[in-house]
Short mmCIF file of C-alpha atoms in Angstrom, two decimals:
data_model
loop_
_atom_site.label_atom_id
_atom_site.label_comp_id
_atom_site.label_asym_id
_atom_site.label_seq_id
_atom_site.Cartn_x
_atom_site.Cartn_y
_atom_site.Cartn_z
CA UNK A 188 74.35 93.54 111.80
CA UNK A 189 74.59 97.33 112.10
CA UNK A 190 74.19 99.00 108.70
CA UNK A 191 76.76 101.55 107.60
CA UNK A 192 74.60 103.35 105.07
CA UNK A 193 74.13 107.05 105.63
CA UNK A 194 70.65 108.17 106.68
CA UNK A 195 68.99 110.77 104.54
CA UNK A 196 68.89 113.38 107.29
CA UNK A 197 71.83 114.30 109.48
CA UNK A 198 71.72 116.26 112.72
CA UNK A 199 74.47 118.42 114.17
CA UNK A 200 76.07 115.38 115.80
CA UNK A 201 76.61 113.72 112.42
CA UNK A 202 78.20 116.85 110.95
CA UNK A 203 81.42 116.60 112.97
CA UNK A 204 83.24 114.36 110.45
CA UNK A 205 82.67 116.98 107.75
CA UNK A 206 84.09 119.70 109.98
CA UNK A 207 87.13 117.64 110.87
CA UNK A 208 87.73 116.77 107.24
CA UNK A 209 87.41 120.40 106.17
CA UNK A 210 90.04 121.44 108.74
CA UNK A 211 92.35 118.65 107.59
CA UNK A 212 92.01 119.72 103.95
CA UNK A 213 92.99 123.27 104.93
CA UNK A 214 96.13 121.98 106.68
CA UNK A 215 96.87 119.79 103.62
CA UNK A 216 96.72 122.87 101.40
CA UNK A 217 99.00 124.89 103.71
CA UNK A 218 101.60 122.11 103.85
CA UNK A 219 101.52 121.67 100.07
CA UNK A 220 102.01 125.42 99.62
CA UNK A 221 104.96 125.28 102.02
CA UNK A 222 106.39 122.36 100.02
CA UNK A 223 106.12 124.28 96.74
CA UNK A 224 107.55 127.40 98.37
CA UNK A 225 110.51 125.43 99.70
CA UNK A 226 111.19 123.69 96.39
CA UNK A 227 110.98 127.04 94.59
CA UNK A 228 113.56 128.57 96.90
CA UNK A 229 116.32 129.28 94.38
CA UNK A 230 113.90 131.09 92.07
CA UNK A 231 112.33 133.07 94.90
CA UNK A 232 115.63 134.08 96.49
CA UNK A 233 116.48 131.47 99.09
CA UNK A 234 119.20 133.65 100.56
CA UNK A 235 116.73 136.31 101.69
CA UNK A 236 116.09 136.47 105.42
CA UNK A 237 112.30 136.21 104.97
CA UNK A 238 112.75 132.81 103.28
CA UNK A 239 114.84 131.27 106.08
CA UNK A 240 112.03 129.35 107.88
CA UNK A 241 111.39 127.28 104.72
CA UNK A 242 115.01 126.41 103.97
CA UNK A 243 115.19 123.26 106.14
CA UNK A 244 114.68 120.46 103.62
CA UNK A 245 113.84 117.69 106.11
CA UNK A 246 111.06 119.78 107.58
CA UNK A 247 109.27 121.34 104.60
CA UNK A 248 110.10 119.18 101.60
CA UNK A 249 107.18 116.75 101.40
CA UNK A 250 109.16 114.18 99.44
CA UNK A 251 111.68 113.62 102.24
CA UNK A 252 111.41 111.43 105.33
CA UNK A 253 110.66 113.36 108.49
CA UNK A 254 108.93 116.29 106.77
CA UNK A 255 105.86 117.88 108.33
CA UNK A 256 103.81 116.89 105.31
CA UNK A 257 104.75 113.22 105.63
CA UNK A 258 104.18 113.16 109.38
CA UNK A 259 100.78 114.80 109.01
CA UNK A 260 99.82 112.24 106.38
CA UNK A 261 100.93 109.37 108.63
CA UNK A 262 98.93 110.86 111.51
CA UNK A 263 95.82 110.83 109.32
CA UNK A 264 96.55 107.28 108.18
CA UNK A 265 97.02 106.13 111.77
CA UNK A 266 93.71 107.66 112.83
CA UNK A 267 91.93 106.03 109.87
CA UNK A 268 93.52 102.67 110.69
CA UNK A 269 92.43 102.85 114.33
CA UNK A 270 88.84 103.78 113.40
CA UNK A 271 88.60 100.99 110.82
CA UNK A 272 90.05 98.42 113.21
CA UNK A 273 87.52 99.46 115.84
CA UNK A 274 84.63 99.30 113.36
CA UNK A 275 85.68 95.90 112.04
CA UNK A 276 86.21 94.25 115.42
CA UNK A 277 82.67 94.97 116.64
CA UNK A 278 81.10 92.15 114.66
CA UNK A 279 81.94 89.35 112.21
CA UNK A 280 79.92 91.06 109.47
CA UNK A 281 82.43 93.92 109.40
CA UNK A 282 85.72 92.00 109.52
CA UNK A 283 86.82 93.37 106.15
CA UNK A 284 87.03 96.85 107.73
CA UNK A 285 89.50 95.59 110.32
CA UNK A 286 91.52 94.08 107.47
CA UNK A 287 91.67 97.50 105.82
CA UNK A 288 92.83 98.95 109.13
CA UNK A 289 95.63 96.37 109.25
CA UNK A 290 96.65 97.26 105.70
CA UNK A 291 96.90 100.92 106.65
CA UNK A 292 98.99 100.02 109.69
CA UNK A 293 101.37 98.15 107.39
CA UNK A 294 101.67 101.24 105.21
CA UNK A 295 102.58 103.29 108.27
CA UNK A 296 105.20 100.72 109.32
CA UNK A 297 106.62 100.79 105.81
CA UNK A 298 106.99 104.58 105.88
CA UNK A 299 108.47 104.70 109.37
CA UNK A 300 110.81 101.72 109.02
CA UNK A 301 111.53 102.13 105.28
CA UNK A 302 110.66 98.48 104.65
CA UNK A 303 110.39 98.56 100.85
CA UNK A 304 113.54 100.70 100.55
CA UNK A 305 115.49 98.18 102.62
CA UNK A 306 114.19 95.27 100.57
CA UNK A 307 114.96 97.16 97.36
CA UNK A 308 118.54 97.74 98.47
CA UNK A 309 118.98 94.09 99.44
CA UNK A 310 117.71 92.89 96.07
CA UNK A 311 120.38 95.06 94.33
CA UNK A 312 118.74 94.87 90.91
CA UNK A 313 121.40 97.22 89.54
CA UNK A 314 123.80 94.28 89.61
CA UNK A 315 121.58 92.44 87.16
CA UNK A 316 120.95 95.55 85.05
CA UNK A 317 123.70 98.15 85.63
CA UNK A 318 121.93 100.60 83.31
CA UNK A 319 119.19 101.09 85.91
CA UNK A 320 121.31 102.98 88.40
CA UNK A 321 121.30 102.41 92.15
CA UNK A 322 118.34 104.69 92.94
CA UNK A 323 116.08 103.31 90.20
CA UNK A 324 117.05 99.74 91.07
CA UNK A 325 116.13 100.37 94.70
CA UNK A 326 112.72 101.73 93.73
CA UNK A 327 112.06 98.79 91.41
CA UNK A 328 113.07 96.40 94.18
CA UNK A 329 110.65 98.17 96.52
CA UNK A 330 107.95 97.87 93.89
CA UNK A 331 108.61 94.13 93.67
CA UNK A 332 108.29 93.92 97.46
CA UNK A 333 104.86 95.56 97.31
CA UNK A 334 103.80 93.39 94.38
CA UNK A 335 104.45 90.23 96.40
CA UNK A 336 102.99 91.70 99.59
CA UNK A 337 99.98 92.93 97.63
CA UNK A 338 99.10 89.42 96.53
CA UNK A 339 98.89 88.32 100.16
CA UNK A 340 96.99 91.41 101.25
CA UNK A 341 94.51 91.26 98.37
CA UNK A 342 93.91 87.57 99.03
CA UNK A 343 93.07 88.28 102.67
CA UNK A 344 90.85 91.22 101.76
CA UNK A 345 88.92 89.19 99.19
CA UNK A 346 88.38 86.37 101.71
CA UNK A 347 87.05 88.72 104.40
CA UNK A 348 85.12 90.78 101.85
CA UNK A 349 83.09 87.73 100.86
CA UNK A 350 82.38 86.86 104.51
CA UNK A 351 81.27 90.38 105.46
CA UNK A 352 77.83 91.95 105.27
CA UNK A 353 76.56 94.06 102.40
CA UNK A 354 77.20 97.39 104.18
CA UNK A 355 80.78 96.48 105.03
CA UNK A 356 81.40 95.28 101.47
CA UNK A 357 80.11 98.61 100.15
CA UNK A 358 82.49 100.48 102.47
CA UNK A 359 85.32 98.18 101.37
CA UNK A 360 84.70 99.01 97.72
CA UNK A 361 84.80 102.70 98.58
CA UNK A 362 88.16 102.29 100.31
CA UNK A 363 89.51 100.36 97.33
CA UNK A 364 88.42 103.03 94.86
CA UNK A 365 90.10 105.64 97.05
CA UNK A 366 93.43 103.79 97.12
CA UNK A 367 93.65 102.84 93.43
CA UNK A 368 94.64 106.31 92.05
CA UNK A 369 97.56 106.56 94.51
CA UNK A 370 98.74 103.06 93.60
CA UNK A 371 98.63 103.90 89.87
CA UNK A 372 100.54 107.17 90.38
CA UNK A 373 103.18 105.53 92.58
CA UNK A 374 103.72 102.58 90.23
CA UNK A 375 103.70 104.80 87.14
CA UNK A 376 106.25 107.17 88.71
CA UNK A 377 108.70 104.33 89.37
CA UNK A 378 108.20 102.59 86.02
CA UNK A 379 108.56 105.79 83.98
CA UNK A 380 111.77 106.61 85.82
CA UNK A 381 113.11 103.14 85.02
CA UNK A 382 112.10 103.19 81.35
CA UNK A 383 113.36 106.73 80.71
CA UNK A 384 116.36 107.55 82.93
CA UNK A 385 116.75 111.27 83.48
CA UNK A 386 113.06 111.92 82.88
CA UNK A 387 112.69 113.54 86.28
CA UNK A 388 115.66 115.85 85.91
CA UNK A 389 114.76 119.51 85.80
CA UNK A 390 111.32 121.17 86.05
CA UNK A 391 109.37 118.09 84.94
CA UNK A 392 110.83 116.19 87.88
CA UNK A 393 109.54 118.82 90.29
CA UNK A 394 106.08 118.66 88.74
CA UNK A 395 106.01 114.85 88.89
CA UNK A 396 107.23 114.84 92.50
CA UNK A 397 104.58 117.41 93.47
CA UNK A 398 101.86 115.32 91.81
CA UNK A 399 103.05 112.22 93.62
CA UNK A 400 103.17 113.95 97.01
CA UNK A 401 99.77 115.60 96.48
CA UNK A 402 97.99 112.39 95.48
CA UNK A 403 99.52 110.55 98.44
CA UNK A 404 98.47 113.19 100.97
CA UNK A 405 94.95 113.58 99.58
CA UNK A 406 94.50 109.79 99.52
CA UNK A 407 95.35 109.65 103.22
CA UNK A 408 92.87 112.45 103.92
CA UNK A 409 90.10 110.72 101.98
CA UNK A 410 90.75 107.46 103.83
CA UNK A 411 90.43 109.35 107.09
CA UNK A 412 87.20 110.89 105.83
CA UNK A 413 85.72 107.48 105.00
CA UNK A 414 86.75 106.12 108.41
CA UNK A 415 85.18 109.11 110.18
CA UNK A 416 81.98 108.68 108.19
CA UNK A 417 81.73 104.99 109.10
CA UNK A 418 82.29 105.82 112.77
CA UNK A 419 79.73 108.63 112.75
CA UNK A 420 77.09 106.47 111.07
CA UNK A 421 77.57 103.63 113.52
CA UNK A 422 77.32 106.06 116.45
CA UNK A 423 74.16 107.71 115.14
CA UNK A 424 72.46 104.35 114.52
CA UNK A 425 73.44 103.00 117.95
CA UNK A 426 72.11 106.16 119.68
CA UNK A 427 68.60 105.64 121.15
#
């Protein structure tokens, strides 16, 4: 079994994950600033010529499909998934890492194919409770989809977690702790919108949407950071 724990001293070769992560955080910040700038367009004078590059909603609004912010987050998530799959498939003691990679791949497929939105629309919960509204009913249906899927995913992760080595279990706990805040924010956003219709109208809606987008992007970056760290540690230990 190859341990994943970080050695006390790191040479220049082990510093590359930190450099990559620092560059990614800078790009995260720039995309979030562009998102805020775009959403603040009416107040800043969206009709001015200097504002024109940020007026295309699908490109700069981080809450919309196809935006640069979403695509950059998915790119990070894909890289993290590939690194974790590679780390987990090198030995039976690290299988839980490959399971985490598969979970991240599912999240990418959900974003690209809009799986939970499609399921939410098919469930049509607004027919059972017309007061919800079509949009809220769709989000609640998507939440139900993830609740059921989560039971299966968590069951598989727990099974492989128990069968993995101590180092892989420690890395698995770190990944779980990283994901939990995003899950809480996403679930809370949907449930608050369902309990209090109209809550996200106006400025508070913009603040809540920004918080949701920020937590999602930073979670993807942290997952990439953990995957890079695991890869760097394995490489440094395997080096003669």
